[in-house]
Every structure is written in structure tokens, then in C-alpha cells.
Coordinates of C-alpha atoms in Angstrom, one line a residue:
Chain W
M172 CA -12.0 -24.8 2.3
Q173 CA -11.1 -22.6 5.4
I174 CA -8.5 -20.5 3.9
I175 CA -7.9 -17.0 5.4
G176 CA -5.8 -15.5 2.7
P177 CA -2.1 -14.6 1.9
D178 CA 0.2 -14.9 5.1
S179 CA 3.3 -14.1 3.0
L180 CA 4.4 -13.1 -0.5
V181 CA 7.9 -14.3 -1.6
F182 CA 9.9 -12.1 -4.0
G183 CA 13.2 -12.8 -5.7
V184 CA 14.3 -9.2 -6.5
D185 CA 17.6 -7.6 -8.1
D186 CA 18.0 -5.2 -5.4
V187 CA 17.7 -6.3 -1.9
P188 CA 18.8 -3.2 -0.1
A189 CA 16.5 -0.9 -2.2
C190 CA 13.6 -3.2 -1.2
H191 CA 14.8 -2.8 2.5
E192 CA 14.7 1.1 1.9
F193 CA 11.2 1.2 0.5
L194 CA 9.4 -1.3 2.8
T195 CA 10.9 0.0 6.1
A196 CA 9.6 3.5 5.0
Y197 CA 6.5 1.8 3.9
G198 CA 6.0 0.9 7.6
L199 CA 6.9 -2.8 7.5
A200 CA 9.5 -4.2 10.3
P201 CA 12.5 -6.1 9.0
Q202 CA 13.0 -9.5 10.3
D203 CA 16.2 -11.7 10.1
Y204 CA 17.5 -9.4 7.5
S205 CA 20.8 -8.9 5.9
P206 CA 21.8 -7.1 2.6
E207 CA 23.1 -10.1 1.4
K208 CA 20.6 -12.7 2.0
G209 CA 17.4 -10.4 2.3
G210 CA 14.7 -11.3 4.8
H211 CA 11.2 -11.0 6.1
F212 CA 9.3 -7.6 6.4
V213 CA 6.3 -7.9 8.6
S214 CA 3.0 -6.1 9.5
L215 CA 1.6 -5.9 12.9
D216 CA -0.2 -9.4 13.0
G217 CA 3.0 -11.0 11.6
T218 CA 1.9 -11.2 8.0
G219 CA 4.2 -9.8 5.5
L220 CA 6.8 -10.1 2.5
E221 CA 9.9 -12.4 2.2
I222 CA 12.6 -10.5 0.2
R223 CA 15.3 -12.5 -1.2
R224 CA 17.9 -12.2 -4.0
R225 CA 16.8 -13.3 -7.5
D226 CA 19.5 -15.9 -7.7
D227 CA 18.8 -17.4 -4.4
P228 CA 18.7 -21.0 -4.7
S229 CA 16.2 -21.5 -2.0
L230 CA 13.6 -19.9 -4.0
P231 CA 10.9 -21.4 -6.1
P232 CA 11.8 -21.1 -9.9
A233 CA 11.0 -17.5 -11.2
L234 CA 8.3 -16.8 -13.9
K235 CA 9.4 -16.6 -17.1
T236 CA 8.0 -13.1 -17.4
G237 CA 10.9 -11.5 -15.2
N238 CA 8.2 -10.7 -12.8
M239 CA 9.7 -10.9 -9.1
L240 CA 6.9 -12.7 -7.4
R241 CA 8.2 -16.3 -6.6
M242 CA 5.5 -17.6 -4.2
Q243 CA 2.3 -17.0 -2.4
V244 CA 1.9 -18.3 1.3
L245 CA -1.8 -18.8 2.1
G246 CA -2.8 -19.2 5.3
V247 CA -5.7 -21.6 6.6
V248 CA -7.6 -21.8 9.8
D249 CA -6.3 -25.3 11.1
Q250 CA -4.6 -28.5 10.6
A251 CA -7.9 -29.7 9.4
A252 CA -8.2 -27.1 6.8
L253 CA -4.6 -27.9 5.5
D254 CA -5.3 -31.6 5.1
A255 CA -8.4 -30.4 3.2
V256 CA -6.3 -28.5 0.8
A257 CA -3.7 -31.3 0.2
A258 CA -6.8 -33.9 -0.5
E259 CA -8.4 -31.7 -2.8
L260 CA -5.4 -30.4 -4.8
G261 CA -3.6 -33.8 -4.5
K262 CA -6.4 -35.3 -7.0
D263 CA -4.7 -33.7 -9.9
R264 CA -1.2 -32.4 -8.9
Q265 CA 1.8 -33.0 -7.1
V266 CA 1.3 -31.5 -3.5
L267 CA 4.5 -31.7 -1.2
R268 CA 4.5 -31.9 2.6
L269 CA 7.3 -29.9 3.7
A270 CA 9.3 -30.8 7.1
D271 CA 7.6 -27.2 8.5
G272 CA 4.3 -28.8 8.1
S273 CA 3.4 -26.7 5.0
L274 CA 2.4 -27.7 1.6
R275 CA 3.8 -26.6 -1.7
T276 CA 2.2 -26.9 -5.2
Q277 CA 1.3 -24.8 -8.1
D278 CA -1.9 -23.2 -9.5
D279 CA -3.0 -24.0 -13.1
Q280 CA -1.0 -21.1 -14.3
G281 CA 2.3 -22.1 -12.7
F282 CA 2.1 -19.5 -9.9
E283 CA 3.8 -21.3 -6.9
L284 CA 1.7 -21.7 -3.9
S285 CA 2.4 -22.8 -0.4
F286 CA -0.3 -23.4 2.1
R287 CA 0.0 -23.4 6.0
V288 CA -1.8 -23.1 9.1
T289 CA -1.9 -19.4 9.5
T290 CA 0.8 -17.9 11.7
R291 CA -1.1 -14.4 11.8
R292 CA -1.7 -13.1 15.3
Q293 CA -5.1 -11.9 16.3
L294 CA -5.1 -8.1 16.3
D295 CA -6.8 -6.3 19.2
L296 CA -6.5 -2.7 18.0
P297 CA -8.8 -0.1 17.6
A298 CA -10.1 0.9 13.8
E299 CA -9.8 4.8 13.2
K300 CA -12.9 6.2 15.1
V301 CA -14.9 8.8 13.2
N302 CA -17.3 11.5 15.1
A303 CA -20.6 12.4 13.3
P304 CA -23.7 14.1 14.6
G305 CA -25.8 11.4 16.0
D306 CA -22.9 9.1 16.5
L307 CA -19.7 10.1 18.2
G308 CA -17.1 7.2 17.4
R309 CA -14.6 9.0 19.9
K310 CA -14.6 9.7 23.5
P311 CA -14.2 13.6 24.6
N312 CA -10.6 14.8 24.5
Q313 CA -9.6 11.7 22.1
L314 CA -7.9 13.2 19.1
G315 CA -8.5 12.1 15.5
V316 CA -5.1 13.0 14.1
W317 CA -1.5 14.1 15.2
Q318 CA 1.4 14.4 13.0
D319 CA 3.5 11.6 14.3
M320 CA 0.6 9.2 15.0
P321 CA 1.5 5.7 14.2
T322 CA 1.0 4.4 10.8
D323 CA 2.1 0.7 11.1
P324 CA 0.4 -1.5 8.1
R325 CA -1.7 -4.1 10.0
T326 CA -2.2 -7.0 7.9
L327 CA -1.1 -8.2 4.4
S328 CA -4.7 -7.4 2.7
H329 CA -4.5 -8.8 -1.0
V330 CA -2.5 -9.4 -3.9
V331 CA -3.5 -8.7 -7.6
L332 CA -2.2 -11.0 -10.5
F333 CA -1.7 -10.6 -14.3
V334 CA -3.2 -13.9 -15.3
P335 CA -2.9 -15.1 -18.9
D336 CA -5.5 -17.8 -19.0
I337 CA -7.9 -16.4 -16.7
E338 CA -11.1 -18.6 -17.0
P339 CA -8.9 -21.8 -15.8
A340 CA -7.4 -19.5 -13.2
V341 CA -10.8 -18.2 -11.7
A342 CA -12.1 -21.8 -11.9
F343 CA -9.1 -23.0 -9.8
Y344 CA -9.5 -20.6 -6.9
R345 CA -13.3 -20.7 -7.0
D346 CA -14.0 -24.5 -7.7
R347 CA -10.9 -26.1 -6.1
L348 CA -10.1 -23.8 -3.2
G349 CA -13.6 -22.4 -2.4
F350 CA -13.2 -18.8 -3.0
R351 CA -16.0 -16.6 -3.7
I352 CA -16.3 -14.0 -6.3
T353 CA -17.2 -10.8 -4.7
D354 CA -17.4 -8.6 -7.9
T355 CA -16.0 -8.6 -11.4
F356 CA -14.8 -5.8 -13.9
I357 CA -16.2 -7.2 -17.1
G358 CA -13.1 -7.9 -19.4
T359 CA -10.6 -7.6 -16.7
G360 CA -11.3 -10.1 -13.9
P361 CA -12.9 -10.8 -10.5
F362 CA -12.3 -10.0 -7.1
L363 CA -12.2 -13.3 -4.8
R364 CA -12.6 -13.8 -1.4
P365 CA -11.7 -16.9 0.6
Q366 CA -14.2 -18.5 2.9
A367 CA -12.4 -17.9 6.0
N368 CA -12.0 -14.1 5.4
P369 CA -14.8 -11.6 5.1
D370 CA -12.7 -8.9 3.4
H371 CA -14.3 -8.0 -0.1
H372 CA -10.9 -9.4 -1.8
T373 CA -7.7 -11.1 -1.1
H374 CA -7.1 -11.6 -4.6
F375 CA -8.1 -9.8 -7.9
F376 CA -7.1 -11.0 -11.3
I377 CA -6.4 -9.1 -14.3
R378 CA -6.5 -10.6 -17.7
T379 CA -3.2 -10.2 -19.6
P380 CA -1.0 -11.7 -22.3
P381 CA 1.4 -14.5 -21.2
Y382 CA 4.4 -12.1 -21.3
M383 CA 2.9 -10.0 -18.4
Q384 CA 2.2 -12.8 -15.9
G385 CA 3.0 -12.0 -12.3
C386 CA 2.4 -9.6 -9.4
E387 CA 0.5 -6.5 -10.4
H388 CA 0.4 -4.9 -7.0
L389 CA 0.1 -6.0 -3.2
A390 CA -1.6 -4.2 -0.5
F391 CA -1.6 -3.8 3.5
H392 CA -4.5 -2.9 5.4
M393 CA -4.1 0.4 7.3
G394 CA -6.3 1.2 10.7
G395 CA -8.1 4.0 8.7
P396 CA -8.2 6.4 6.2
T397 CA -6.2 9.0 8.2
E398 CA -3.3 6.3 8.7
L399 CA -3.4 5.8 5.0
M400 CA -3.1 9.6 4.0
L401 CA -0.5 10.2 6.8
A402 CA 1.6 7.1 5.8
G403 CA 1.5 8.0 2.1
S404 CA 2.2 11.7 2.8
K405 CA 5.2 10.4 4.6
M406 CA 6.5 8.5 1.6
I407 CA 5.9 11.4 -0.7
K408 CA 7.9 13.5 1.5
A409 CA 10.9 11.2 1.7
G410 CA 11.2 11.1 -1.9
F411 CA 9.1 8.0 -2.8
E412 CA 6.8 8.2 -6.1
S413 CA 3.1 7.8 -6.0
F414 CA 1.4 5.6 -8.8
W415 CA -2.2 6.1 -8.1
G416 CA -4.0 7.8 -5.1
P417 CA -5.0 8.7 -2.7
G418 CA -8.6 7.8 -3.5
R419 CA -11.2 5.4 -2.7
H420 CA -12.1 2.5 -4.7
K421 CA -15.9 1.6 -5.5
F422 CA -15.6 -2.3 -5.5
G423 CA -14.4 -2.9 -1.8
S424 CA -15.0 0.6 -1.0
N425 CA -11.3 0.7 0.4
W426 CA -9.4 3.8 0.2
F427 CA -6.0 3.5 -1.7
W428 CA -2.9 4.8 -2.3
Y429 CA -0.2 3.1 -4.5
F430 CA 3.3 3.5 -4.8
K431 CA 5.8 2.1 -7.3
S432 CA 8.4 0.0 -5.8
P433 CA 11.7 -1.9 -6.2
L434 CA 9.8 -5.3 -6.0
G435 CA 8.7 -4.6 -9.8
C436 CA 5.2 -3.9 -8.9
N437 CA 3.0 -1.3 -7.1
V438 CA 2.9 -1.4 -3.3
E439 CA -0.7 -0.1 -1.9
F440 CA -1.7 1.1 1.3
D441 CA -5.5 0.5 1.8
A442 CA -8.1 1.3 4.5
D443 CA -11.7 0.5 5.4
M444 CA -12.4 -2.5 3.0
D445 CA -16.0 -3.7 2.9
T446 CA -16.5 -7.2 4.3
H447 CA -19.1 -9.5 3.1
D448 CA -20.8 -13.2 3.5
D449 CA -22.4 -15.4 1.3
D450 CA -25.8 -13.4 1.1
W451 CA -23.8 -11.1 -1.0
I452 CA -24.7 -11.0 -4.6
P453 CA -21.6 -10.4 -6.9
R454 CA -21.7 -6.9 -9.1
E455 CA -20.3 -6.8 -12.4
T456 CA -19.5 -3.6 -14.4
P457 CA -16.8 -2.7 -17.4
M458 CA -13.4 -1.5 -16.1
G459 CA -12.7 2.1 -16.3
A460 CA -12.0 5.3 -14.4
E461 CA -15.5 5.9 -13.3
A462 CA -15.9 2.4 -12.0
A463 CA -12.4 2.2 -10.6
Q464 CA -12.8 4.8 -7.9
A465 CA -15.5 7.0 -6.1
F466 CA -13.0 9.8 -6.1
L467 CA -9.3 10.4 -6.8
F468 CA -6.7 13.2 -5.4
Q469 CA -3.2 13.8 -5.9
H470 CA -0.7 14.8 -3.1
R471 CA 0.3 18.3 -2.8
D472 CA 2.8 20.0 -0.4
K473 CA 1.3 21.5 2.8
W474 CA -0.2 24.8 2.2
A475 CA -2.3 27.4 4.3
P476 CA -4.2 30.4 3.1
S477 CA -2.0 32.7 4.7
G478 CA 0.6 33.2 2.3
G479 CA 3.0 31.2 -0.1
P480 CA 2.1 29.8 -3.4
K481 CA -1.6 29.8 -4.8
P482 CA -3.6 26.5 -4.9
G483 CA -2.5 24.3 -7.6
Q484 CA 1.2 25.4 -7.6
Chain U
M106 CA 19.2 24.8 -25.8
T107 CA 17.9 23.9 -22.5
V108 CA 20.8 22.7 -20.2
L109 CA 19.7 20.0 -17.9
C110 CA 23.2 19.4 -16.2
R111 CA 26.8 18.9 -16.4
L112 CA 28.3 15.6 -17.4
D113 CA 30.1 15.6 -14.1
D114 CA 27.1 15.9 -12.2
L115 CA 26.2 12.4 -13.4
P116 CA 27.3 9.2 -11.8
D117 CA 28.9 6.9 -14.6
G118 CA 26.3 4.0 -15.0
G119 CA 23.7 6.2 -13.2
A120 CA 20.5 8.1 -14.0
R121 CA 18.9 11.1 -13.1
G122 CA 15.3 12.8 -14.0
F123 CA 15.1 16.5 -14.9
E124 CA 12.1 18.6 -15.0
V125 CA 11.7 20.8 -18.1
P126 CA 9.6 23.7 -18.7
G127 CA 6.8 23.0 -21.3
L128 CA 7.3 19.2 -21.1
D129 CA 4.6 17.2 -19.2
C130 CA 7.1 14.7 -17.9
K131 CA 10.5 14.5 -16.7
V132 CA 13.5 13.8 -18.7
I133 CA 15.7 10.8 -17.9
V134 CA 19.6 11.1 -18.5
V135 CA 21.6 8.0 -18.2
R136 CA 25.3 8.4 -18.4
K137 CA 27.5 5.8 -19.7
G138 CA 31.1 6.7 -19.9
E139 CA 31.3 9.9 -22.0
R140 CA 27.9 9.3 -23.6
V141 CA 24.5 10.1 -22.3
H142 CA 21.1 9.0 -23.5
G143 CA 18.0 10.9 -22.9
W144 CA 14.6 9.4 -22.6
R145 CA 11.0 10.9 -21.7
D146 CA 9.9 9.6 -18.0
F147 CA 7.2 8.1 -19.8
C148 CA 6.3 4.4 -19.6
P149 CA 4.3 3.0 -22.6
H150 CA 2.5 0.5 -20.8
Y151 CA -0.8 2.5 -20.5
K152 CA -2.2 5.2 -22.7
G153 CA -1.0 8.3 -21.5
G154 CA 2.0 7.0 -19.9
T155 CA 3.3 7.0 -16.3
P156 CA 6.3 7.9 -14.8
M157 CA 8.9 5.2 -13.7
A158 CA 11.1 5.8 -10.8
W159 CA 10.2 4.3 -7.4
K160 CA 11.9 7.4 -5.6
R161 CA 13.5 10.4 -7.0
D162 CA 16.0 9.5 -9.7
A163 CA 15.6 5.6 -9.2
Y164 CA 15.0 4.7 -12.8
L165 CA 17.5 1.9 -13.1
N166 CA 17.2 -1.9 -12.2
G167 CA 19.2 -3.3 -9.4
A168 CA 22.2 -4.3 -12.0
R169 CA 21.9 -0.6 -13.4
T170 CA 21.6 -2.6 -17.1
H171 CA 18.2 -1.3 -17.7
I172 CA 15.9 1.6 -17.3
A173 CA 13.1 -0.1 -15.3
C174 CA 9.3 1.1 -14.6
H175 CA 8.7 0.4 -10.9
A176 CA 5.0 0.3 -11.4
H177 CA 4.8 -3.0 -13.3
G178 CA 8.5 -4.3 -13.8
A179 CA 9.1 -3.3 -17.6
W180 CA 12.7 -3.3 -18.6
F181 CA 14.0 -0.9 -21.4
D182 CA 17.4 -1.0 -23.2
I183 CA 19.2 2.1 -22.2
E184 CA 20.7 2.7 -25.7
T185 CA 17.6 2.0 -27.8
G186 CA 14.7 2.5 -25.4
A187 CA 13.1 -0.9 -26.7
C188 CA 11.2 -2.8 -24.0
V189 CA 12.7 -6.0 -23.5
Q190 CA 10.7 -7.4 -20.7
G191 CA 7.3 -6.8 -19.0
P192 CA 4.0 -5.3 -19.9
C193 CA 5.1 -2.8 -22.8
L194 CA 7.2 -5.5 -24.7
G195 CA 7.2 -4.3 -28.3
R196 CA 7.0 -1.0 -27.4
R197 CA 9.7 1.7 -27.0
L198 CA 10.6 5.1 -25.0
I199 CA 10.4 8.4 -26.4
R200 CA 13.9 9.5 -27.1
V201 CA 15.3 12.8 -26.1
P202 CA 18.1 13.8 -28.2
L203 CA 20.9 15.3 -26.0
T204 CA 24.4 16.7 -26.7
I205 CA 27.2 17.6 -24.8
D206 CA 28.9 20.9 -25.5
A207 CA 32.4 21.9 -25.4
A208 CA 32.2 23.0 -21.7
G209 CA 30.5 19.7 -20.8
A210 CA 27.0 21.0 -20.4
V211 CA 24.5 18.3 -21.1
C212 CA 21.8 20.0 -23.3
M213 CA 18.5 19.2 -25.0
R214 CA 18.4 19.8 -28.7
P215 CA 16.0 22.5 -29.6
R216 CA 14.0 20.3 -32.0
E217 CA 12.8 18.4 -28.6
E218 CA 12.2 21.8 -26.9
R219 CA 9.4 22.8 -29.3
T220 CA 7.2 19.6 -28.3

């Protein structure tokens, strides 16, 4: 199955203007937005979020838990890939073909799914470059950081789901949709990578009771750790509240910084995730603070050793 | 008694968070008419608790009917602190007893200040 990953995540929220405030500060660009109807919030390659009012009749049904995620829109490489998804899932469930060419169905947990030929644009942007003795990534006179450098999220990276019945959920994505398991937190759940995407994960599942089913967090890729740090620092300065980070995960190696949001889930910046192919041998480890990150920091106000409060204040 | 604010400083139906010396989490004050409800900014979803606002003082859901944790979407009853939806269903917030003095100041009762 030549699935790339989420093109869009659709939410039905109870405060559309709050989501606009949060997501534009996060760096996504609003499209076709109004406070009454909501709209799209897109990253540089066109992937993003669709934010609607909770009672918008155009939305798929809400999860019983109150979680605001209403649908995942998964992009595939071409029409043949879309037809392959339709043929496979049509074996045991209703798969609707909509007028816009997309498919609509549900996974085994009742999460709404849409599949379409991806609309994401190919990005032609340099990654953050690092200079090190023996390997200079930047040309002479090319700066590594400046205060107002762009920090726009580049692409929708991954979605993490609270999943009540995790074994069938994993089986559906692995066996029916062809996702590869890259690594697993024992007792929690696996990281999953679709075949047409080398990223360590586009999905991660967390085993939970039924009353928690929904989206735990979502993340967009940044151009590098400096962009991530700067983007998060701007969020803090503007009064938004960090949940976790900045730090660097072990599984996936991605830098992370999570913020609480009016979408009812955390919204993460990530950067510099590992990529894999089918030669990768999945790892397993129990979930815990040691396994979850290589290191973790907490934001503090700017300071210089020339006066002002002491470190830690 | 620690004075947090004046009742008039709080919008009716709105919430604010206050840093209190000696407490390791903020105190959320929600005003409903002439009454105030105090809760620790401490979502019981995870051991150790997490603060709940998505930005400064943004503690309520969109309809302002519940205190919401904006990490994972838990909703709490403003008057009882009970979680009614989301990850900590069956658990509740820790109450911070408040009084409003004759001059209209919102105060924490001394019992809470010792903790």
C-alpha cells in the first residue's frame, strides 16, 4: 500500500477563534477561514488541519469520548494506490467513493478515515545545516541563527491516537494498510510508518481505556532544531503554555516541544526525525521517562551573565 | 489570608490563574456571579499533575461551562471539580477553599496556605 501519511486532520472544536489564535501563532497559514465556519490551517507543503465547529453538519460523527478529532485524511501516491486501498478495505467494510475522488471509511476502532491522492507539494527547501570540524554544513558567511528567521512548520508529521483495543488497531494498519512497525513501547503501543514514507512514524498508538479514545497529539516537522527552539520560544513569549519540552526523543530521534491547545490535544513541533527502510529491525522497550527522551529542558526567560536574576530564577 | 485578587477583577463566568508562594501549582479561580470556585491547576490525568491552560488564564472550554485540561481534553465540573469527560474520568480537581471578604477581596483560607 503506497500510503504517504496524513494530508490533513479534521477537528470539530468548541472554540473556533481560539484555535485560529493558537494555530496561527504556531505558524500555520489560515485558508478559507471565518470565525463562524472555521477553515484550513496549512503548513508549507499544503498539509495541515481542518478546524470546524463541533456542531458543523458537514463533519463525520464525533467520537463518544468528546475528543475533538473527527477524521484523518491519509494521502496516497497515486490513483492506483487509492484503488488498492479501496479494493483491500472493501473486502469487509463499506468504502464510499466521494465526488471529489476521495474514499471514506472507518478503521476497526471507529476512527473516521479518508483516503485521497495526496495534494501535498514537494518541498525544495534546505534543512538546517550544522558546522562541525571535519564537516562544514554551511557556506562561509552563512548564519546559523537570527532572531526573526522563518519558523514555519513544513509538513504534517504524525498523529498519536489513544486506542482502546490496540491489537486489532495495530493489525488493521499493519496487515490491511501495510504500515511497518518501526519501534514499540512495551505496554503502550507501536510507532508506525506507511510504506511510501521513510519517516520513523506517522502514527503512534497508546493503549487506553475506551473513555479516552481520540487524538493524544499531532505534530508538524520543522526545518531543524533551531527552528523548533525559536518557534517554541515565540509561543512561550506570546503566553502559550508548554506541555513537554524542548527535548529529543530516543525512538525517532526527533526533537520535540509540545504545547497544550484548544483542539483538546497537544500540538507538537518536531524536527530531525530518523528515516527508515525495510532493512530496519524494530526495537522494543518499556515506556518511561528514561526511554522517552535523550534529554529534556525547560524554557526560561533570556538571561546573560552580566546582571539580572541568577540562573534558575 | 492570602489575597488573590478582587472579585471585580474577575469577569463573570471567567477564570484566572494565580501564582501563590509556597504552592507548586497555580490556583485557578472561576467566578460565577457573586461566587468564586478555587481549584489547583493540577490535572489528575498523570501522577504529579500537569497545568491545564493552553495560554495564560485560558482554563475554560469554549462554552465556558467547564474547566478544561488542554493537554488531553479532560473536562471538570466548575462547582464540584469532578472530571465529567476525558482521561481522568472518575477523578477530581483539588479544591482551594476561598472566601470573599467584606471589601470584595478573594482570599485563600489559611488551611490551604499551610499545604
